[in-house]
Amino acid sequence: MNATANDMLDPLTIAERWMDDGRMVALATVVETWGSAPRPVGSHLVIDGEGNFHGSVSGGCVEGAVIGEAMEVISEGEPRMLEFGVADETAWRVGLSCGGRIRVYVERIG
Amino acid sequence: MDPYLLRKLNAERTARRAVIHLTDLGDGRDRVIREGDPVAGPLGEAIASALRSGKSGVVEAEDRKFFLNVHLPPARIVVIGAVHISQALAQMAKVAGFDITIIDPRTAFATEERFAGIDLVADWPEDVLKARPLDAYTALVAVTHDPKIDDFPLSQALATGCFYVGALGSRKTHAKRVERLTALGHGEAAIARISAPIGLDIGAASPAEIAVAILADIVAHLRRRPLLGAGP
């Protein structure tokens, strides 16, 4: 009854597998949303030291920026809180086209 | 995040147990809390509420900010009996977002043609449930009317704490069922958990209407379920 196909795409399962492979891994999690946000609170993006990733924290709008930050978190070790939204000064580059706002927590595993 | 916690979190999720991954957003320290683990104070209340609603979010307690990521096993429905009601229920359950499995050893009922695209197992519940055990996030719906088929899964559903246990049949049929389940060692309170006659009382007449009544009853039980370890 376990959905094997879903497990293959489950970010937390992938994070554990990558960790077992000896890769450096960071986990990004949507912790707060305002307005119309594309992914619900609790959604994960998992990133490795080379910038490979699985999952999503938005509809693809801000993943690029999160991956960049995650690679820094992997090398430095300190967790970060990121915020994205249309009011953000970086909106032009990585804003959410839906008009919502999200806060993403990025931490290293290990 | 502690690698050990990631393993623990994944193990709990694989075992279909409700867990919360709690992170202190101030210092980054985290822990995994299983449903039923005692946590005191306002944080404990927030945890209980999150487990009930299934909603993740940030809470402030003890002058600190915590992120609660709730991982509830996806709710599923196991139906004993590949009957007319089950055909309608299978379609509706999918729309409502439930995984559904139909079990019936009677191969005349359990045909691919009648249940196209549905997870259907033409075997005895005794055999099927060994490989796919029932649990607290499963609703058990028994609709064959046949004690030889229905009784074992009903008994298992009571023993494993299925969040919903429903059995089709008249009050007279159910009275006899109560006698048999009592003989199997189930107490009065456990047996009283069975929804019988099955479904919300909406005057349902057709098989599809009965399926609506059953599905609504399942949703009501899922959203209002008491928490494990929360007492009677």
Short mmCIF file of C-alpha atoms in Angstrom, two decimals:
data_model
loop_
_atom_site.label_atom_id
_atom_site.label_comp_id
_atom_site.label_asym_id
_atom_site.label_seq_id
_atom_site.Cartn_x
_atom_site.Cartn_y
_atom_site.Cartn_z
CA MET A 1 0.00 0.00 0.00
CA ASN A 2 3.00 2.29 0.35
CA ALA A 3 3.16 4.58 -2.64
CA THR A 4 6.60 3.75 -3.95
CA ALA A 5 6.32 6.28 -6.74
CA ASN A 6 5.62 9.04 -4.20
CA ASP A 7 8.50 7.94 -1.98
CA MET A 8 10.82 8.40 -4.95
CA LEU A 9 9.87 12.09 -5.06
CA ASP A 10 9.53 12.71 -1.32
CA PRO A 11 12.13 15.38 -0.38
CA LEU A 12 12.76 14.02 3.14
CA THR A 13 13.33 10.51 1.80
CA ILE A 14 15.69 11.92 -0.82
CA ALA A 15 17.50 13.98 1.86
CA GLU A 16 18.17 10.82 3.85
CA ARG A 17 19.36 8.93 0.77
CA TRP A 18 21.71 11.76 -0.23
CA MET A 19 23.03 11.92 3.33
CA ASP A 20 23.73 8.17 3.20
CA ASP A 21 25.58 8.72 -0.06
CA GLY A 22 27.89 11.08 1.81
CA ARG A 23 26.60 14.22 0.15
CA MET A 24 26.24 17.55 1.96
CA VAL A 25 22.55 18.34 2.26
CA ALA A 26 20.43 21.39 3.12
CA LEU A 27 16.71 21.46 3.72
CA ALA A 28 14.52 24.46 2.87
CA THR A 29 11.06 24.61 4.41
CA VAL A 30 8.16 27.01 3.87
CA VAL A 31 7.38 28.17 7.43
CA GLU A 32 4.98 31.06 6.79
CA THR A 33 2.84 32.29 3.91
CA TRP A 34 0.69 35.39 3.34
CA GLY A 35 -1.78 35.91 0.54
CA SER A 36 -1.85 33.46 -2.30
CA ALA A 37 1.28 31.37 -1.91
CA PRO A 38 1.95 28.58 -4.40
CA ARG A 39 3.06 25.93 -1.89
CA PRO A 40 1.64 25.33 1.59
CA VAL A 41 3.49 25.76 4.89
CA GLY A 42 5.62 22.68 5.53
CA SER A 43 6.68 22.18 1.88
CA HIS A 44 10.30 21.16 1.39
CA LEU A 45 13.10 21.71 -1.08
CA VAL A 46 16.18 19.56 -0.56
CA ILE A 47 19.51 20.76 -1.96
CA ASP A 48 22.97 19.20 -2.10
CA GLY A 49 26.40 20.85 -2.15
CA GLU A 50 26.50 20.80 -5.95
CA GLY A 51 23.16 22.55 -6.31
CA ASN A 52 21.11 19.47 -7.19
CA PHE A 53 17.61 19.75 -5.76
CA HIS A 54 14.24 18.03 -5.31
CA GLY A 55 10.84 19.25 -4.16
CA SER A 56 9.57 22.85 -4.18
CA VAL A 57 8.89 25.84 -1.94
CA SER A 58 7.09 27.84 -4.65
CA GLY A 59 5.85 27.27 -8.15
CA GLY A 60 9.40 27.56 -9.43
CA CYS A 61 9.59 31.34 -8.87
CA VAL A 62 12.16 31.49 -6.08
CA GLU A 63 13.82 28.06 -6.12
CA GLY A 64 16.90 29.46 -7.86
CA ALA A 65 17.51 31.99 -5.08
CA VAL A 66 16.83 29.38 -2.36
CA ILE A 67 19.32 26.97 -3.91
CA GLY A 68 22.01 29.67 -3.94
CA GLU A 69 21.40 30.49 -0.27
CA ALA A 70 21.26 26.78 0.60
CA MET A 71 24.71 26.17 -0.85
CA GLU A 72 26.05 28.94 1.40
CA VAL A 73 24.25 27.41 4.39
CA ILE A 74 25.88 24.07 3.56
CA SER A 75 29.35 25.61 3.65
CA GLU A 76 28.75 27.88 6.66
CA GLY A 77 26.44 25.71 8.77
CA GLU A 78 24.23 28.51 10.16
CA PRO A 79 20.51 28.29 9.35
CA ARG A 80 18.89 31.25 7.52
CA MET A 81 15.40 32.67 7.23
CA LEU A 82 14.58 33.94 3.73
CA GLU A 83 11.61 36.02 2.72
CA PHE A 84 10.16 36.45 -0.75
CA GLY A 85 7.28 38.55 -1.98
CA VAL A 86 6.26 41.17 -4.48
CA ALA A 87 7.07 43.94 -2.02
CA ASP A 88 10.56 42.58 -1.67
CA GLU A 89 13.36 44.63 -3.22
CA THR A 90 14.55 41.49 -4.99
CA ALA A 91 11.04 41.00 -6.38
CA TRP A 92 12.11 41.96 -9.84
CA ARG A 93 14.59 39.10 -9.86
CA VAL A 94 12.93 36.41 -7.77
CA GLY A 95 9.48 37.67 -6.78
CA LEU A 96 6.32 35.63 -6.56
CA SER A 97 4.16 36.41 -9.57
CA CYS A 98 1.07 35.33 -7.61
CA GLY A 99 1.40 38.38 -5.32
CA GLY A 100 1.88 36.31 -2.17
CA ARG A 101 4.68 36.35 0.35
CA ILE A 102 6.56 33.41 1.82
CA ARG A 103 9.17 32.83 4.49
CA VAL A 104 11.57 29.94 3.94
CA TYR A 105 13.83 28.43 6.61
CA VAL A 106 17.05 26.92 5.27
CA GLU A 107 19.15 24.61 7.43
CA ARG A 108 22.00 22.21 6.92
CA ILE A 109 21.45 18.55 7.78
CA GLY A 110 24.26 17.55 10.10
CA MET B 1 18.73 19.53 11.45
CA ASP B 2 20.22 16.58 13.22
CA PRO B 3 20.79 13.63 10.80
CA TYR B 4 19.52 11.27 13.49
CA LEU B 5 16.26 13.26 13.61
CA LEU B 6 15.82 13.05 9.85
CA ARG B 7 16.11 9.25 10.06
CA LYS B 8 13.69 9.14 12.98
CA LEU B 9 11.21 11.40 11.17
CA ASN B 10 11.31 9.27 8.02
CA ALA B 11 10.99 6.04 10.02
CA GLU B 12 7.88 7.38 11.78
CA ARG B 13 6.36 8.54 8.50
CA THR B 14 7.04 5.19 6.84
CA ALA B 15 5.40 3.43 9.79
CA ARG B 16 2.31 5.64 9.27
CA ARG B 17 2.58 7.34 12.69
CA ALA B 18 1.66 11.00 13.29
CA VAL B 19 4.70 13.15 14.11
CA ILE B 20 5.70 16.78 14.41
CA HIS B 21 9.12 18.12 13.53
CA LEU B 22 9.58 21.01 15.94
CA THR B 23 12.23 23.67 15.26
CA ASP B 24 13.16 26.52 17.57
CA LEU B 25 13.54 29.33 15.03
CA GLY B 26 15.76 31.25 17.45
CA ASP B 27 18.60 28.79 17.87
CA GLY B 28 17.78 26.19 15.21
CA ARG B 29 17.47 23.33 17.71
CA ASP B 30 14.90 20.75 16.73
CA ARG B 31 13.19 17.57 17.85
CA VAL B 32 10.68 15.01 16.63
CA ILE B 33 7.53 14.62 18.69
CA ARG B 34 5.31 11.59 18.26
CA GLU B 35 1.58 11.73 18.80
CA GLY B 36 1.06 10.81 22.46
CA ASP B 37 4.46 12.12 23.66
CA PRO B 38 3.81 14.34 26.67
CA VAL B 39 4.62 18.05 26.13
CA ALA B 40 3.47 20.44 28.85
CA GLY B 41 2.18 24.00 28.72
CA PRO B 42 1.17 26.24 25.81
CA LEU B 43 3.59 24.48 23.46
CA GLY B 44 1.90 21.17 24.31
CA GLU B 45 -1.48 22.71 23.51
CA ALA B 46 -0.19 24.02 20.17
CA ILE B 47 1.20 20.57 19.39
CA ALA B 48 -2.10 18.86 20.21
CA SER B 49 -3.99 21.35 18.09
CA ALA B 50 -1.60 20.94 15.16
CA LEU B 51 -1.90 17.15 15.32
CA ARG B 52 -5.68 17.45 15.24
CA SER B 53 -5.85 19.92 12.36
CA GLY B 54 -2.84 18.61 10.45
CA LYS B 55 -1.80 22.24 9.89
CA SER B 56 1.86 23.24 10.06
CA GLY B 57 2.84 26.71 11.21
CA VAL B 58 4.79 29.04 13.47
CA VAL B 59 3.74 29.30 17.12
CA GLU B 60 5.00 31.53 19.88
CA ALA B 61 5.37 29.96 23.29
CA GLU B 62 7.62 30.56 26.30
CA ASP B 63 8.89 33.78 24.62
CA ARG B 64 10.23 31.78 21.69
CA LYS B 65 9.17 31.10 18.14
CA PHE B 66 8.77 27.52 17.04
CA PHE B 67 7.98 26.03 13.67
CA LEU B 68 5.75 22.97 13.85
CA ASN B 69 5.82 20.81 10.75
CA VAL B 70 3.03 18.27 11.06
CA HIS B 71 3.35 14.95 9.29
CA LEU B 72 0.11 12.99 9.42
CA PRO B 73 -0.14 9.67 7.58
CA PRO B 74 -2.42 10.10 4.59
CA ALA B 75 -5.90 8.90 5.55
CA ARG B 76 -7.12 5.88 3.64
CA ILE B 77 -10.27 3.84 3.40
CA VAL B 78 -10.39 0.05 3.31
CA VAL B 79 -13.71 -1.33 2.11
CA ILE B 80 -14.68 -4.94 2.72
CA GLY B 81 -17.08 -5.87 -0.06
CA ALA B 82 -16.97 -5.08 -3.77
CA VAL B 83 -20.66 -4.20 -3.87
CA HIS B 84 -22.70 -1.50 -5.60
CA ILE B 85 -22.14 0.99 -2.71
CA SER B 86 -18.38 0.40 -2.94
CA GLN B 87 -18.37 1.27 -6.64
CA ALA B 88 -19.85 4.70 -5.87
CA LEU B 89 -17.73 5.15 -2.73
CA ALA B 90 -14.52 4.38 -4.62
CA GLN B 91 -15.16 7.23 -7.06
CA MET B 92 -16.19 9.72 -4.36
CA ALA B 93 -13.30 8.83 -2.05
CA LYS B 94 -10.80 9.63 -4.79
CA VAL B 95 -12.39 13.03 -5.36
CA ALA B 96 -12.26 13.74 -1.61
CA GLY B 97 -8.55 12.88 -1.56
CA PHE B 98 -8.58 9.50 0.19
CA ASP B 99 -6.63 6.44 -0.89
CA ILE B 100 -9.07 3.57 -1.12
CA THR B 101 -8.71 -0.21 -1.29
CA ILE B 102 -11.55 -2.65 -1.93
CA ILE B 103 -11.22 -6.19 -0.61
CA ASP B 104 -13.63 -9.02 -1.45
CA PRO B 105 -12.84 -12.74 -1.80
CA ARG B 106 -15.92 -13.24 -3.99
CA THR B 107 -14.48 -13.06 -7.49
CA ALA B 108 -17.92 -12.53 -9.00
CA PHE B 109 -18.04 -9.15 -7.22
CA ALA B 110 -14.37 -8.21 -7.28
CA THR B 111 -13.93 -7.75 -11.01
CA GLU B 112 -11.67 -5.32 -12.81
CA GLU B 113 -14.61 -4.31 -14.98
CA ARG B 114 -16.68 -3.16 -12.03
CA PHE B 115 -13.75 -1.35 -10.40
CA ALA B 116 -11.62 -0.01 -13.23
CA GLY B 117 -8.67 2.01 -11.95
CA ILE B 118 -9.39 1.17 -8.31
CA ASP B 119 -7.05 -0.72 -5.94
CA LEU B 120 -9.03 -3.97 -5.76
CA VAL B 121 -7.95 -7.21 -4.06
CA ALA B 122 -9.94 -10.41 -4.69
CA ASP B 123 -8.85 -12.25 -1.58
CA TRP B 124 -9.88 -12.95 2.01
CA PRO B 125 -9.39 -10.00 4.41
CA GLU B 126 -7.46 -12.37 6.74
CA ASP B 127 -4.78 -12.72 4.06
CA VAL B 128 -4.81 -9.17 2.69
CA LEU B 129 -4.61 -7.42 6.09
CA LYS B 130 -1.57 -9.47 7.08
CA ALA B 131 0.45 -7.67 4.40
CA ARG B 132 -1.41 -4.37 4.70
CA PRO B 133 -2.36 -3.91 8.34
CA LEU B 134 -5.06 -1.49 9.46
CA ASP B 135 -4.05 1.51 11.62
CA ALA B 136 -5.36 4.66 13.31
CA TYR B 137 -5.37 6.60 10.01
CA THR B 138 -7.48 4.03 8.23
CA ALA B 139 -11.27 3.92 7.95
CA LEU B 140 -12.71 0.42 7.77
CA VAL B 141 -16.01 0.05 5.94
CA ALA B 142 -17.60 -3.41 6.01
CA VAL B 143 -20.45 -3.80 3.56
CA THR B 144 -20.76 -7.48 2.59
CA HIS B 145 -23.38 -8.38 5.28
CA ASP B 146 -21.56 -11.71 5.49
CA PRO B 147 -20.05 -12.48 8.92
CA LYS B 148 -17.57 -14.88 7.29
CA ILE B 149 -16.09 -11.92 5.40
CA ASP B 150 -16.88 -8.87 7.59
CA ASP B 151 -16.20 -10.09 11.14
CA PHE B 152 -12.43 -10.53 10.98
CA PRO B 153 -11.66 -7.05 9.54
CA LEU B 154 -14.17 -5.44 11.94
CA SER B 155 -12.41 -7.11 14.84
CA GLN B 156 -9.02 -5.98 13.52
CA ALA B 157 -10.31 -2.43 13.03
CA LEU B 158 -11.36 -2.23 16.68
CA ALA B 159 -8.05 -3.73 17.84
CA THR B 160 -5.88 -1.37 15.77
CA GLY B 161 -7.88 1.78 16.54
CA CYS B 162 -9.10 2.65 13.03
CA PHE B 163 -10.41 6.23 13.17
CA TYR B 164 -13.64 5.03 11.61
CA VAL B 165 -15.32 1.65 11.75
CA GLY B 166 -18.59 1.25 9.89
CA ALA B 167 -20.70 -1.81 9.19
CA LEU B 168 -23.68 -2.13 6.91
CA GLY B 169 -26.77 -3.90 8.15
CA SER B 170 -30.07 -3.48 9.91
CA ARG B 171 -30.27 -3.04 13.66
CA LYS B 172 -31.17 -6.75 13.91
CA THR B 173 -28.13 -7.76 11.85
CA HIS B 174 -25.98 -5.49 13.97
CA ALA B 175 -27.32 -6.92 17.25
CA LYS B 176 -26.10 -10.35 16.16
CA ARG B 177 -22.79 -8.83 15.08
CA VAL B 178 -22.38 -7.27 18.54
CA GLU B 179 -22.85 -10.73 20.09
CA ARG B 180 -20.16 -12.23 17.85
CA LEU B 181 -17.67 -9.38 18.49
CA THR B 182 -18.33 -9.65 22.23
CA ALA B 183 -17.54 -13.37 21.99
CA LEU B 184 -14.26 -12.41 20.30
CA GLY B 185 -13.36 -10.44 23.44
CA HIS B 186 -14.23 -6.85 22.44
CA GLY B 187 -15.67 -4.66 25.19
CA GLU B 188 -18.85 -2.65 25.06
CA ALA B 189 -17.08 0.70 24.53
CA ALA B 190 -15.01 -0.63 21.62
CA ILE B 191 -18.03 -2.15 19.92
CA ALA B 192 -19.97 1.10 20.41
CA ARG B 193 -17.41 2.79 18.14
CA ILE B 194 -18.88 0.95 15.16
CA SER B 195 -21.12 3.15 13.05
CA ALA B 196 -24.13 0.93 12.49
CA PRO B 197 -26.37 1.48 10.68
CA ILE B 198 -23.49 2.81 8.61
CA GLY B 199 -23.12 6.46 7.56
CA LEU B 200 -24.59 9.78 8.61
CA ASP B 201 -28.36 9.73 8.94
CA ILE B 202 -29.35 11.68 5.83
CA GLY B 203 -32.12 9.39 4.67
CA ALA B 204 -29.88 7.90 1.97
CA ALA B 205 -31.73 5.42 -0.24
CA SER B 206 -29.69 4.56 -3.36
CA PRO B 207 -26.23 2.95 -3.25
CA ALA B 208 -24.64 6.26 -4.31
CA GLU B 209 -26.50 8.17 -1.61
CA ILE B 210 -25.40 5.63 0.98
CA ALA B 211 -21.83 6.16 -0.25
CA VAL B 212 -22.28 9.92 0.36
CA ALA B 213 -23.50 9.20 3.89
CA ILE B 214 -20.53 6.89 4.57
CA LEU B 215 -17.96 9.34 3.18
CA ALA B 216 -19.41 12.25 5.20
CA ASP B 217 -19.33 10.06 8.32
CA ILE B 218 -15.66 9.22 7.63
CA VAL B 219 -14.72 12.91 7.20
CA ALA B 220 -16.52 13.79 10.46
CA HIS B 221 -14.61 11.08 12.34
CA LEU B 222 -11.27 12.08 10.78
CA ARG B 223 -11.58 15.78 11.62
CA ARG B 224 -12.94 15.27 15.11
CA ARG B 225 -10.85 12.30 16.13
CA PRO B 226 -9.50 12.26 19.68
CA LEU B 227 -5.71 12.24 19.94
CA LEU B 228 -3.74 9.19 20.97
CA GLY B 229 -2.76 9.40 24.61
CA ALA B 230 -5.38 12.10 25.23
CA GLY B 231 -7.45 9.80 27.43
CA PRO B 232 -10.99 8.60 26.80
#
